[in-house]
mmCIF file of C-alpha atoms in Angstrom:
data_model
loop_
_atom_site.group_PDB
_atom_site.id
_atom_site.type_symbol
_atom_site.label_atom_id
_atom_site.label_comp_id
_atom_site.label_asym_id
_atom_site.label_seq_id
_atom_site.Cartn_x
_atom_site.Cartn_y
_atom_site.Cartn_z
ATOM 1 C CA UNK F 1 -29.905 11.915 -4.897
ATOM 2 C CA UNK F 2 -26.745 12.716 -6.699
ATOM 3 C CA UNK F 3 -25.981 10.400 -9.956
ATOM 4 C CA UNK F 4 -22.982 7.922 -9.288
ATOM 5 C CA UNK F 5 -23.352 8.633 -5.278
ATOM 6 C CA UNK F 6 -23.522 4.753 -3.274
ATOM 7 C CA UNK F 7 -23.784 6.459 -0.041
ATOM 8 C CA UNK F 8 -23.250 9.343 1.806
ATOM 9 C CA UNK F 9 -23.058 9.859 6.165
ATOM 10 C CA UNK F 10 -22.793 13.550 7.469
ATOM 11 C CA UNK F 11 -21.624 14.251 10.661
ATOM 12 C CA UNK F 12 -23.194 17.092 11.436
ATOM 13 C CA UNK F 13 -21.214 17.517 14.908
ATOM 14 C CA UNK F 14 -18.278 17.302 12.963
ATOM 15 C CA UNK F 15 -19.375 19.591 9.793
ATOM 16 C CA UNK F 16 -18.175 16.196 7.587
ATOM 17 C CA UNK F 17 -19.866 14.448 4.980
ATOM 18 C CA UNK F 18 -18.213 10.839 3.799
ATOM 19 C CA UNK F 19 -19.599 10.596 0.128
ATOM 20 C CA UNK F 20 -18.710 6.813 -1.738
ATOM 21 C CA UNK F 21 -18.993 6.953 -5.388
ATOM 22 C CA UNK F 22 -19.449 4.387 -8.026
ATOM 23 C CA UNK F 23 -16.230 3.629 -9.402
ATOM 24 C CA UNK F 24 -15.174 5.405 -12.512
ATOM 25 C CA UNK F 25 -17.819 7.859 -12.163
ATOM 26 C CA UNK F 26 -16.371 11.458 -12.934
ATOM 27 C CA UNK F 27 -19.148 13.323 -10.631
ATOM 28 C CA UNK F 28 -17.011 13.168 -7.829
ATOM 29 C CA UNK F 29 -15.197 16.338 -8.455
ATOM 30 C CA UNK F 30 -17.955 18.813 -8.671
ATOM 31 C CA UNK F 31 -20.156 16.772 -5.980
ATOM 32 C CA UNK F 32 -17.627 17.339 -3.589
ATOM 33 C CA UNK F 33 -17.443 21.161 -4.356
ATOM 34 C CA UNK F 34 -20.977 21.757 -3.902
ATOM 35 C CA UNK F 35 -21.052 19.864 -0.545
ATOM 36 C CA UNK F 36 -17.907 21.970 0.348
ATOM 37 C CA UNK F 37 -20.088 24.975 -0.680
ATOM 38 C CA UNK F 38 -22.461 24.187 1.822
ATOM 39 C CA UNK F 39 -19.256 24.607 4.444
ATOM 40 C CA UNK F 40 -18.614 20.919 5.292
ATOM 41 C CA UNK F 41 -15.793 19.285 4.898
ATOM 42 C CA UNK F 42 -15.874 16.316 2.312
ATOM 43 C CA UNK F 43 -14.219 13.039 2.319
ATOM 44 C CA UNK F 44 -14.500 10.866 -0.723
ATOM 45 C CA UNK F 45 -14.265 7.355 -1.184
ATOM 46 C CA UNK F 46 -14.180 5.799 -4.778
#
């Protein structure tokens, strides 16, 4: 559970992860460079 995170999907066909964050939250940044870490690629929705 990430703070500020609605909902997240991965496709893990794909390699994508759709994150939607809580508007105004500021975690979205390093949330989606962890996930990128991990080698997915990250779409965000605020």
């Amino acid at each position: 559970e990430i703070p500020g995170v609605i909902s997240s999907k991965t496709n893990y066909a794909k390699g994508e992860t759709e994150i939607i964050f809580q508007p105004g939250k500021s975690v979205a940044a390093p949330a989606k460079k962890a996930i990128e870490a991990l080698g997915y690629k990250v779409r965000t929705i605020i």
